[in-house]
Short mmCIF file of C-alpha atoms in Angstrom, two decimals:
data_model
loop_
_atom_site.label_atom_id
_atom_site.label_comp_id
_atom_site.label_asym_id
_atom_site.label_seq_id
_atom_site.Cartn_x
_atom_site.Cartn_y
_atom_site.Cartn_z
CA MET U 1 95.94 106.31 95.21
CA ALA U 2 94.22 109.23 93.51
CA ALA U 3 90.57 108.68 92.61
CA HIS U 4 89.88 107.21 89.19
CA GLU U 5 86.76 105.92 87.52
CA THR U 6 86.56 102.34 88.70
CA ILE U 7 84.85 99.16 87.63
CA VAL U 8 84.61 96.66 90.48
CA VAL U 9 84.98 93.00 89.50
CA LEU U 10 83.51 90.61 92.05
CA ASP U 11 85.43 87.32 92.05
CA PHE U 12 83.44 84.10 92.37
CA GLY U 13 86.39 81.84 91.70
CA ALA U 14 86.99 81.91 87.94
CA GLN U 15 90.61 81.61 86.88
CA THR U 16 89.79 84.30 84.29
CA THR U 17 88.63 86.89 86.84
CA GLN U 18 91.92 88.72 86.54
CA LEU U 19 91.53 88.72 82.76
CA ILE U 20 88.27 90.63 83.14
CA ALA U 21 90.08 93.22 85.23
CA ARG U 22 92.92 93.33 82.71
CA ARG U 23 90.56 93.87 79.76
CA VAL U 24 88.85 96.72 81.60
CA ARG U 25 92.21 98.35 82.29
CA GLY U 26 93.05 97.92 78.62
CA LEU U 27 90.19 100.37 78.02
CA ARG U 28 92.07 102.90 80.21
CA VAL U 29 89.61 102.39 83.06
CA HIS U 30 90.77 101.36 86.52
CA SER U 31 89.40 98.03 87.74
CA GLN U 32 89.59 96.42 91.14
CA VAL U 33 88.91 92.80 92.01
CA LEU U 34 87.13 92.06 95.29
CA PRO U 35 85.86 88.78 96.74
CA GLY U 36 82.37 87.98 95.48
CA GLU U 37 80.78 88.26 98.90
CA THR U 38 82.20 91.73 99.65
CA ARG U 39 79.66 93.83 101.53
CA VAL U 40 78.01 96.78 99.87
CA ALA U 41 79.68 99.36 102.15
CA ARG U 42 83.15 98.34 100.94
CA VAL U 43 82.07 98.56 97.31
CA ARG U 44 80.29 101.87 97.83
CA ASP U 45 83.51 103.37 99.21
CA LEU U 46 85.12 102.84 95.79
CA ALA U 47 82.31 104.78 94.05
CA PRO U 48 82.28 102.34 91.13
CA LYS U 49 80.88 103.25 87.74
CA GLY U 50 79.82 99.65 87.22
CA LEU U 51 80.02 96.11 88.58
CA ILE U 52 81.06 92.89 86.87
CA LEU U 53 80.22 89.52 88.43
CA SER U 54 82.81 86.94 87.39
CA GLY U 55 82.40 83.30 86.49
CA GLY U 56 83.21 80.51 88.92
CA PRO U 57 83.35 76.75 89.39
CA ALA U 58 80.29 76.42 91.66
CA SER U 59 76.64 75.84 90.78
CA THR U 60 74.26 78.52 92.01
CA TYR U 61 71.81 75.93 93.36
CA MET U 62 74.43 74.39 95.68
CA ALA U 63 73.92 75.05 99.39
CA ARG U 64 77.28 76.71 99.89
CA ALA U 65 77.58 78.42 96.52
CA PRO U 66 79.08 81.93 96.79
CA ARG U 67 76.56 84.77 96.73
CA PHE U 68 76.71 88.55 96.42
CA ASP U 69 75.32 91.20 98.75
CA PRO U 70 71.87 91.95 97.23
CA ARG U 71 72.20 95.59 98.23
CA LEU U 72 74.79 95.96 95.48
CA LEU U 73 71.91 96.12 93.02
CA GLU U 74 70.71 99.27 94.81
CA LEU U 75 73.87 101.23 93.99
CA GLY U 76 72.27 102.45 90.75
CA VAL U 77 75.17 101.42 88.49
CA PRO U 78 75.19 98.97 85.55
CA VAL U 79 75.86 95.33 86.43
CA LEU U 80 77.25 92.69 84.06
CA GLY U 81 77.17 89.02 85.05
CA ILE U 82 79.50 86.65 83.21
CA CYS U 83 78.84 82.87 83.19
CA TYR U 84 78.32 81.98 86.89
CA GLY U 85 77.84 85.71 87.51
CA MET U 86 74.94 85.79 85.04
CA GLN U 87 73.39 82.66 86.58
CA LEU U 88 73.73 84.11 90.08
CA LEU U 89 72.14 87.39 88.98
CA ALA U 90 69.25 85.57 87.28
CA GLN U 91 68.59 83.25 90.22
CA HIS U 92 68.68 86.09 92.76
CA LEU U 93 66.11 88.08 90.77
CA GLY U 94 63.60 85.24 90.45
CA GLY U 95 64.84 83.18 87.53
CA SER U 96 65.98 79.58 87.72
CA VAL U 97 69.28 77.80 87.02
CA GLU U 98 69.66 74.10 86.30
CA ALA U 99 72.24 71.68 84.96
CA ALA U 100 72.43 72.32 81.23
CA THR U 101 70.85 69.82 78.86
CA VAL U 102 73.78 70.46 76.53
CA ARG U 103 76.99 71.49 78.24
CA GLU U 104 79.21 73.85 76.23
CA PHE U 105 82.99 73.93 76.54
CA GLY U 106 84.65 75.73 73.66
CA PRO U 107 83.69 77.91 70.70
CA ALA U 108 80.07 78.53 69.74
CA THR U 109 78.34 80.77 67.23
CA MET U 110 76.03 83.35 68.77
CA GLY U 111 73.29 85.24 66.99
CA HIS U 112 72.18 88.39 68.80
CA GLU U 113 69.83 91.35 68.87
CA GLU U 114 70.97 94.88 68.04
CA THR U 115 71.58 96.31 71.49
CA ALA U 116 73.96 98.77 73.12
CA LEU U 117 75.89 95.86 74.64
CA PHE U 118 76.54 94.35 71.22
CA ALA U 119 77.04 97.56 69.24
CA GLY U 120 79.59 97.17 66.46
CA LEU U 121 79.36 93.37 66.28
CA ALA U 122 78.44 91.27 63.28
CA ALA U 123 75.05 89.54 63.20
CA GLN U 124 76.77 86.33 64.28
CA GLU U 125 79.90 86.12 66.40
CA THR U 126 82.15 83.36 67.72
CA VAL U 127 82.06 83.24 71.51
CA TRP U 128 83.78 81.00 74.07
CA MET U 129 81.56 78.90 76.31
CA ASN U 130 82.62 77.09 79.48
CA HIS U 131 79.56 76.00 81.43
CA GLY U 132 77.69 72.94 82.68
CA ASP U 133 74.72 74.92 84.08
CA ALA U 134 72.35 77.29 82.34
CA VAL U 135 69.61 79.78 83.09
CA ARG U 136 66.38 77.85 82.56
CA ALA U 137 63.81 80.61 83.26
CA LEU U 138 64.48 84.33 83.00
CA PRO U 139 63.70 86.73 85.88
CA PRO U 140 60.88 89.22 85.38
CA GLY U 141 61.92 92.16 83.20
CA PHE U 142 64.70 90.31 81.34
CA THR U 143 64.76 89.51 77.64
CA VAL U 144 67.04 87.31 75.56
CA ILE U 145 69.50 89.20 73.36
CA GLY U 146 71.87 86.37 72.36
CA ARG U 147 71.50 82.66 71.49
CA THR U 148 73.72 79.76 70.47
CA GLU U 149 72.69 76.34 69.23
CA GLY U 150 73.21 74.87 72.69
CA CYS U 151 72.17 77.85 74.85
CA VAL U 152 68.94 79.79 74.33
CA HIS U 153 69.96 82.29 77.05
CA ALA U 154 73.49 83.09 75.87
CA ALA U 155 72.95 86.79 76.62
CA ILE U 156 70.17 88.57 78.53
CA GLN U 157 69.35 92.09 79.64
CA ASP U 158 67.02 94.29 81.66
CA PRO U 159 68.09 97.75 80.44
CA ALA U 160 65.55 99.53 82.66
CA ARG U 161 67.51 98.33 85.69
CA GLN U 162 70.89 98.40 83.87
CA LEU U 163 71.37 94.65 84.34
CA TYR U 164 73.11 92.46 81.76
CA GLY U 165 74.22 88.84 81.58
CA LEU U 166 76.53 86.83 79.32
CA GLN U 167 76.78 83.06 79.45
CA PHE U 168 79.94 83.24 77.33
CA HIS U 169 83.32 84.70 78.35
CA PRO U 170 84.08 88.02 76.62
CA GLU U 171 87.38 88.37 78.52
CA VAL U 172 89.21 85.49 76.83
CA ALA U 173 91.03 85.76 73.51
CA HIS U 174 88.90 82.87 72.17
CA THR U 175 85.97 85.32 71.99
CA PRO U 176 87.41 87.45 69.15
CA ARG U 177 85.08 90.46 69.66
CA GLY U 178 84.86 90.09 73.42
CA GLU U 179 86.86 93.25 73.99
CA GLN U 180 84.26 95.20 72.00
CA VAL U 181 81.50 93.80 74.22
CA LEU U 182 83.39 94.86 77.36
CA ALA U 183 84.09 98.27 75.82
CA ASN U 184 80.38 98.72 75.15
CA PHE U 185 79.60 97.91 78.77
CA VAL U 186 82.38 99.98 80.36
CA LEU U 187 82.49 103.00 78.06
CA ARG U 188 78.97 103.18 76.68
CA LEU U 189 76.69 101.75 79.39
CA CYS U 190 78.79 102.75 82.43
CA GLY U 191 79.86 106.05 80.85
CA CYS U 192 83.57 105.81 81.75
CA ARG U 193 85.93 108.33 80.14
CA GLY U 194 89.13 106.31 80.49
CA ASP U 195 91.76 108.12 82.59
CA TRP U 196 93.85 105.09 83.68
CA THR U 197 97.14 105.89 81.95
CA PRO U 198 100.82 105.13 82.61
CA GLU U 199 101.40 108.78 83.44
CA ASN U 200 98.67 108.83 86.08
CA LEU U 201 99.72 105.42 87.37
CA ALA U 202 103.34 106.47 87.92
CA ALA U 203 102.31 109.60 89.78
CA ASP U 204 99.72 107.75 91.89
CA LEU U 205 102.11 104.97 92.87
CA GLN U 206 104.84 107.40 93.89
CA GLN U 207 102.35 109.33 96.00
CA ASP U 208 101.13 106.10 97.64
CA ILE U 209 104.67 104.98 98.42
CA ARG U 210 105.61 108.30 100.00
CA GLU U 211 102.44 108.38 102.10
CA ARG U 212 102.86 104.82 103.34
CA VAL U 213 106.61 104.84 103.99
CA GLY U 214 107.07 108.38 105.24
CA THR U 215 110.64 108.81 106.49
CA GLU U 216 111.28 105.10 107.10
CA ARG U 217 113.89 103.14 105.17
CA VAL U 218 113.14 100.42 102.63
CA LEU U 219 114.99 97.29 101.62
CA ALA U 220 114.24 96.57 97.95
CA ALA U 221 114.67 92.90 97.10
CA VAL U 222 115.46 92.62 93.40
CA SER U 223 116.11 89.78 90.99
CA GLY U 224 117.15 91.90 88.03
CA GLY U 225 114.08 91.04 85.95
CA VAL U 226 111.52 93.44 84.55
CA ASP U 227 109.30 93.56 87.64
CA SER U 228 112.00 94.13 90.22
CA THR U 229 113.85 96.62 88.01
CA VAL U 230 110.71 98.72 87.61
CA LEU U 231 110.17 98.39 91.36
CA ALA U 232 113.71 99.60 92.14
CA VAL U 233 113.47 102.62 89.85
CA LEU U 234 110.01 103.49 91.19
CA LEU U 235 111.23 103.32 94.79
CA HIS U 236 114.36 105.37 94.17
CA ARG U 237 112.29 108.02 92.40
CA SER U 238 109.75 108.06 95.23
CA LEU U 239 112.15 107.85 98.19
CA PRO U 240 115.57 109.22 97.25
CA GLY U 241 118.14 108.29 99.87
CA GLN U 242 115.78 105.95 101.75
CA VAL U 243 116.20 102.74 99.73
CA GLU U 244 118.75 99.96 100.05
CA THR U 245 118.70 97.70 97.00
CA LEU U 246 119.70 94.11 97.61
CA PHE U 247 120.31 91.40 95.05
CA VAL U 248 120.58 87.85 96.29
CA ASP U 249 122.47 85.66 93.84
CA SER U 250 120.69 82.38 94.53
CA GLY U 251 122.84 80.38 92.15
CA LEU U 252 119.58 79.51 90.38
CA LEU U 253 119.90 82.10 87.63
CA ARG U 254 120.54 81.68 83.93
CA SER U 255 124.01 81.69 82.42
CA GLY U 256 125.86 84.97 83.10
CA GLU U 257 122.77 86.61 84.55
CA ALA U 258 124.25 87.66 87.88
CA ASP U 259 126.91 89.77 86.14
CA GLU U 260 124.28 91.24 83.81
CA VAL U 261 122.19 92.33 86.79
CA ARG U 262 125.14 94.13 88.39
CA GLN U 263 125.90 95.99 85.18
CA ARG U 264 122.26 96.87 84.54
CA TYR U 265 121.76 98.54 87.92
CA GLU U 266 125.06 100.37 87.60
CA ARG U 267 123.80 101.89 84.33
CA LEU U 268 120.53 102.87 86.08
CA GLY U 269 122.53 104.68 88.76
CA ILE U 270 121.30 102.40 91.55
CA ALA U 271 123.78 101.15 94.13
CA LEU U 272 123.35 97.39 94.42
CA ARG U 273 124.35 95.23 97.36
CA VAL U 274 125.05 91.70 96.18
CA VAL U 275 124.82 88.60 98.37
CA ASP U 276 126.28 85.37 97.02
CA ALA U 277 124.00 82.75 98.55
CA GLY U 278 124.25 79.98 95.96
CA ASP U 279 125.58 77.39 98.40
CA ALA U 280 122.79 78.08 100.89
CA PHE U 281 120.11 77.59 98.25
CA LEU U 282 121.60 74.35 96.99
CA GLU U 283 121.83 73.09 100.54
CA THR U 284 118.19 73.86 101.35
CA LEU U 285 117.04 72.25 98.09
CA ALA U 286 119.07 69.07 98.50
CA GLY U 287 116.89 66.04 97.80
CA VAL U 288 113.68 68.10 97.42
CA GLU U 289 111.46 67.06 94.51
CA ASP U 290 108.06 68.55 95.34
CA PRO U 291 107.67 71.90 93.51
CA GLU U 292 105.64 73.53 96.28
CA GLU U 293 108.28 72.57 98.83
CA LYS U 294 110.96 73.99 96.54
CA ARG U 295 109.11 77.31 96.40
CA ARG U 296 108.61 77.45 100.15
CA ARG U 297 112.24 76.68 100.90
CA ILE U 298 113.46 79.19 98.34
CA GLY U 299 111.19 81.87 99.81
CA HIS U 300 112.48 81.20 103.32
CA THR U 301 116.10 81.18 102.16
CA PHE U 302 115.63 84.50 100.38
CA VAL U 303 114.30 86.10 103.53
CA ARG U 304 117.03 84.62 105.72
CA ALA U 305 119.63 85.95 103.29
CA PHE U 306 118.01 89.38 103.60
CA GLU U 307 118.11 89.17 107.36
CA ALA U 308 121.81 88.37 107.31
CA ALA U 309 122.47 91.32 105.00
CA VAL U 310 120.27 93.65 107.05
CA ARG U 311 122.45 93.19 110.12
CA GLU U 312 125.11 95.19 108.29
CA LEU U 313 122.71 98.03 107.43
CA PRO U 314 121.02 100.83 109.36
CA PRO U 315 117.50 99.92 110.64
CA LEU U 316 114.99 99.13 107.88
CA GLN U 317 111.22 99.05 108.30
CA PHE U 318 109.97 97.88 104.91
CA LEU U 319 110.79 95.00 102.56
CA ALA U 320 109.74 95.80 98.97
CA GLN U 321 109.11 93.09 96.38
CA GLY U 322 108.07 93.08 92.73
CA THR U 323 104.98 90.91 93.23
CA LEU U 324 102.44 91.24 90.41
CA TYR U 325 98.72 90.56 90.34
CA PRO U 326 99.01 87.17 88.57
CA ASP U 327 101.37 86.08 91.39
CA VAL U 328 98.70 87.02 93.93
CA ILE U 329 95.88 85.31 92.03
CA GLU U 330 97.84 82.11 91.39
CA SER U 331 98.80 81.92 95.05
CA GLY U 332 95.14 82.22 96.13
CA VAL U 333 93.21 85.42 96.87
CA PRO U 334 92.63 86.00 100.58
CA GLY U 335 88.91 86.05 101.17
CA GLY U 336 88.19 84.98 97.58
CA HIS U 337 87.09 81.76 95.93
CA SER U 338 89.97 81.20 93.49
CA THR U 339 91.91 77.96 93.66
CA THR U 340 95.60 78.13 94.52
CA ILE U 341 97.61 77.16 91.43
CA LYS U 342 101.05 77.62 92.93
CA THR U 343 102.80 79.12 95.91
CA HIS U 344 104.84 82.07 94.73
CA HIS U 345 107.76 82.85 96.98
CA ASN U 346 106.86 86.53 97.01
CA VAL U 347 103.37 85.99 98.35
CA GLY U 348 103.06 82.50 99.73
CA GLY U 349 106.34 81.48 101.30
CA LEU U 350 107.28 84.23 103.73
CA PRO U 351 107.81 83.15 107.34
CA ALA U 352 105.64 84.61 110.09
CA ASP U 353 108.64 86.04 111.94
CA MET U 354 109.83 88.21 109.03
CA PRO U 355 111.04 91.45 110.69
CA PHE U 356 109.76 93.75 107.93
CA THR U 357 106.54 95.38 106.83
CA LEU U 358 105.89 94.11 103.33
CA LEU U 359 105.69 96.71 100.55
CA GLU U 360 104.41 95.52 97.16
CA PRO U 361 103.58 98.58 95.02
CA LEU U 362 103.06 96.52 91.85
CA ARG U 363 100.82 93.79 93.27
CA ASP U 364 97.68 95.13 91.54
CA LEU U 365 99.32 95.36 88.11
CA PHE U 366 99.64 93.00 85.18
CA LYS U 367 102.88 92.44 83.31
CA ASP U 368 102.05 94.68 80.38
CA GLU U 369 101.05 97.47 82.78
CA VAL U 370 104.40 97.13 84.55
CA ARG U 371 106.20 97.44 81.23
CA ARG U 372 104.26 100.59 80.34
CA LEU U 373 104.98 101.97 83.81
CA GLY U 374 108.69 101.23 83.28
CA ALA U 375 108.66 103.07 79.97
CA GLU U 376 107.05 106.08 81.67
CA LEU U 377 109.86 105.94 84.26
CA GLY U 378 112.45 106.04 81.46
CA ILE U 379 113.72 102.45 81.63
CA ALA U 380 115.25 101.23 78.37
CA ALA U 381 113.13 99.08 76.05
CA GLY U 382 115.80 96.38 76.02
CA ILE U 383 115.31 95.84 79.75
CA LEU U 384 111.51 96.01 79.63
CA GLY U 385 111.38 93.52 76.76
CA ARG U 386 113.07 90.74 78.70
CA HIS U 387 111.10 87.55 79.04
CA PRO U 388 109.53 86.79 82.43
CA PHE U 389 111.62 84.65 84.74
CA PRO U 390 110.19 82.85 87.79
CA GLY U 391 111.19 84.05 91.25
CA PRO U 392 112.40 80.58 92.26
CA GLY U 393 114.66 80.58 89.21
CA LEU U 394 115.86 77.43 87.49
CA ALA U 395 114.83 75.34 90.51
CA VAL U 396 111.30 75.10 89.09
CA ARG U 397 112.62 74.33 85.61
CA ILE U 398 114.49 71.29 86.92
CA LEU U 399 111.87 68.64 87.57
CA GLY U 400 113.10 66.55 90.46
CA PRO U 401 116.12 67.23 92.68
CA VAL U 402 118.22 70.35 92.08
CA THR U 403 121.96 69.76 91.98
CA ARG U 404 124.92 71.78 90.81
CA GLU U 405 125.44 69.39 87.89
CA ARG U 406 121.81 69.54 86.75
CA LEU U 407 121.80 73.34 87.04
CA GLU U 408 124.80 73.55 84.73
CA ILE U 409 123.19 71.25 82.17
CA LEU U 410 120.01 73.35 82.15
CA ARG U 411 121.94 76.64 81.96
CA GLN U 412 123.77 75.49 78.84
CA CYS U 413 120.58 74.27 77.15
CA ASP U 414 118.67 77.44 78.05
CA ALA U 415 121.49 79.68 76.77
CA ILE U 416 121.60 77.86 73.43
CA PHE U 417 117.83 78.17 73.02
CA LEU U 418 117.63 81.87 73.91
CA HIS U 419 120.65 82.74 71.76
CA ALA U 420 119.03 81.06 68.76
CA LEU U 421 115.78 82.96 69.36
CA GLN U 422 117.62 86.27 69.61
CA GLU U 423 119.69 85.61 66.48
CA SER U 424 116.62 84.63 64.46
CA GLY U 425 114.41 87.51 65.66
CA TRP U 426 111.98 85.20 67.44
CA TYR U 427 112.85 86.38 70.95
CA GLU U 428 110.91 89.64 70.50
CA ARG U 429 108.00 87.77 68.93
CA THR U 430 107.64 85.42 71.89
CA TRP U 431 106.19 86.18 75.33
CA GLN U 432 108.39 83.67 77.15
CA ALA U 433 110.81 80.91 76.17
CA PHE U 434 112.99 78.57 78.20
CA ALA U 435 114.31 75.03 78.60
CA VAL U 436 113.18 72.47 81.19
CA LEU U 437 115.27 69.56 82.46
CA LEU U 438 113.04 66.52 82.85
CA PRO U 439 113.39 63.84 85.54
CA VAL U 440 113.70 61.06 82.97
CA GLN U 441 116.47 59.61 80.86
CA SER U 442 116.17 58.12 77.42
CA VAL U 443 118.13 55.78 75.19
CA GLY U 444 120.24 57.32 72.48
CA VAL U 445 123.13 56.62 70.14
CA MET U 446 126.20 58.84 69.90
CA GLY U 447 129.03 57.74 67.69
CA ASP U 448 129.18 53.98 67.96
CA GLY U 449 127.94 53.89 71.54
CA ARG U 450 124.64 53.58 73.28
CA THR U 451 123.71 56.40 75.67
CA TYR U 452 121.19 56.74 78.47
CA GLU U 453 120.98 60.45 79.20
CA ASN U 454 118.75 63.42 80.05
CA VAL U 455 115.74 64.74 78.18
CA VAL U 456 115.28 68.51 77.79
CA ALA U 457 111.96 70.14 76.88
CA LEU U 458 111.82 73.50 75.11
CA ARG U 459 108.90 75.81 75.92
CA ALA U 460 107.88 78.98 74.04
CA VAL U 461 104.51 80.70 74.44
CA ASP U 462 102.58 83.68 73.14
CA SER U 463 100.51 85.66 75.65
CA LEU U 464 99.25 89.13 76.51
CA ASP U 465 99.51 88.95 80.28
CA GLY U 466 100.56 85.43 81.26
CA MET U 467 97.08 84.43 82.45
CA THR U 468 96.34 82.53 79.24
CA ALA U 469 98.92 81.46 76.68
CA ASP U 470 99.30 79.51 73.47
CA TRP U 471 102.41 77.66 72.35
CA THR U 472 104.54 79.54 69.83
CA ARG U 473 104.69 78.08 66.34
CA LEU U 474 108.46 78.28 66.02
CA PRO U 475 109.84 77.25 62.60
CA ALA U 476 110.76 73.58 62.39
CA GLU U 477 114.15 74.55 61.02
CA LEU U 478 114.87 76.68 64.09
CA LEU U 479 113.83 73.93 66.47
CA ALA U 480 116.02 71.46 64.60
CA GLN U 481 118.95 73.87 64.86
CA VAL U 482 118.47 74.27 68.62
CA ALA U 483 118.00 70.54 69.23
CA GLY U 484 121.14 69.75 67.26
CA ALA U 485 123.19 72.36 69.11
CA ILE U 486 122.02 71.09 72.51
CA THR U 487 122.69 67.40 71.86
CA ASN U 488 126.06 68.18 70.29
CA GLN U 489 127.29 70.73 72.84
CA VAL U 490 125.72 69.81 76.18
CA ARG U 491 127.21 66.70 77.72
CA GLY U 492 124.52 64.60 79.37
CA VAL U 493 121.59 65.39 77.01
CA ASN U 494 120.61 63.12 74.16
CA ARG U 495 116.99 64.09 73.49
CA VAL U 496 115.12 67.39 73.00
CA VAL U 497 111.31 67.75 72.85
CA TYR U 498 109.07 70.77 72.21
CA ASP U 499 106.08 71.54 74.46
CA ILE U 500 102.91 72.29 72.45
CA SER U 501 100.54 72.71 75.42
CA SER U 502 98.45 75.85 75.94
CA LYS U 503 97.37 77.57 79.16
CA PRO U 504 94.78 76.39 80.12
CA PRO U 505 94.83 73.45 80.58
CA SER U 506 98.59 73.59 81.22
CA THR U 507 100.48 76.39 82.92
CA ILE U 508 103.41 78.21 81.32
CA GLU U 509 105.98 76.88 83.76
CA TRP U 510 106.25 73.14 84.33
CA GLU U 511 106.36 73.47 88.14
#
């Protein structure tokens, strides 16, 4: 990829590490996440304009706590430590870290000094704390520039050495002016201009694809969603005549979606090979209840379906997938300290004997970046505005065994919910919405009879990038309309509930 100003984010295991990178990119500055213990030579090769040390679940005084290469502080660029990153920086430079007398988890009010890091902020700001340890004694040269009631060292700095620390999390939405703090660090203190744009990104990705693939042929595995559609268009623009586009109909899609995918790619001028593998997926999922096992089996079945289709094609070297950065993070970062949240079939379920070289051009991008890239490539807004849909399909929205009958029940419920959102204008105002079929039955009354039937949960969330999310405050009248339509029209459902959980502590999907 062409050289851009870069901020390196060192990951010490925080689930919000990717949010830091996303916020930096929102400032039109390229960011790259590396494991916290990356050696200085690797970082120096990226010629970063600044470093950010992420938070993490460890305590710095633990024997096996992750550390950073101390030579990073000799690169001569500004360094910002966040939460664990601040504690690690302070401890390394001669300060001390101990278990906090008052642990802080949630909002706090911070008073601060007038500094370059806090330029443009009010005298007191709401910040989001999430820590059980605290810096007890500052290293030589540091001063306190921010305090909360429970944390006397909420923000520290040593401007002579361009070192800064925040005990709070500026990357999360719960710190309302956190983006301004990051902008002050990246644009003011690191001196970045901001040249990370969709136009540059599209050109860079096409150049990368051409250089890596050369004259080889590529099999593009698509699902018809936003990510794979952007992937397909990007590949066909980069490698005209070298790409075979394959759509595996897993039988786990929403109502009418397979036909919609065929029509969509026809309008985009992309020849689509369709494989009807619904029976194979149902067979491999028979009796499986564990969500991780579902994902693994679905991933294997996808690849086996590709292999069967490939036998009818000329030789292919690469398999391209629309994996995004959140998929990579939530499946565990190789060499990093993040905890695996889920196994994504694109990144965690591929068999070792897969006869392709994997090509994932979008794996360093967030969802909103993919949408902007798609717009730059000329893809219609109606396609780019589609809600995210999990790679394993409805299988992970059916809790418990997946059967043909339960798939049909969920399809009908999901279609009623999405149609109501579209008709009311709430679809565009919602990041993601769907129905979930629960593995429980409840007592009900229909007509003069007693019923014992399925429970369906409705889920709608607001988010910027899928890494954090809050439940959507849909109007009660709309929810009542949907619940009534489902219980009246879908045989086998007698109860509808609405999920009001946020991420964290929940995830968006139920499995």
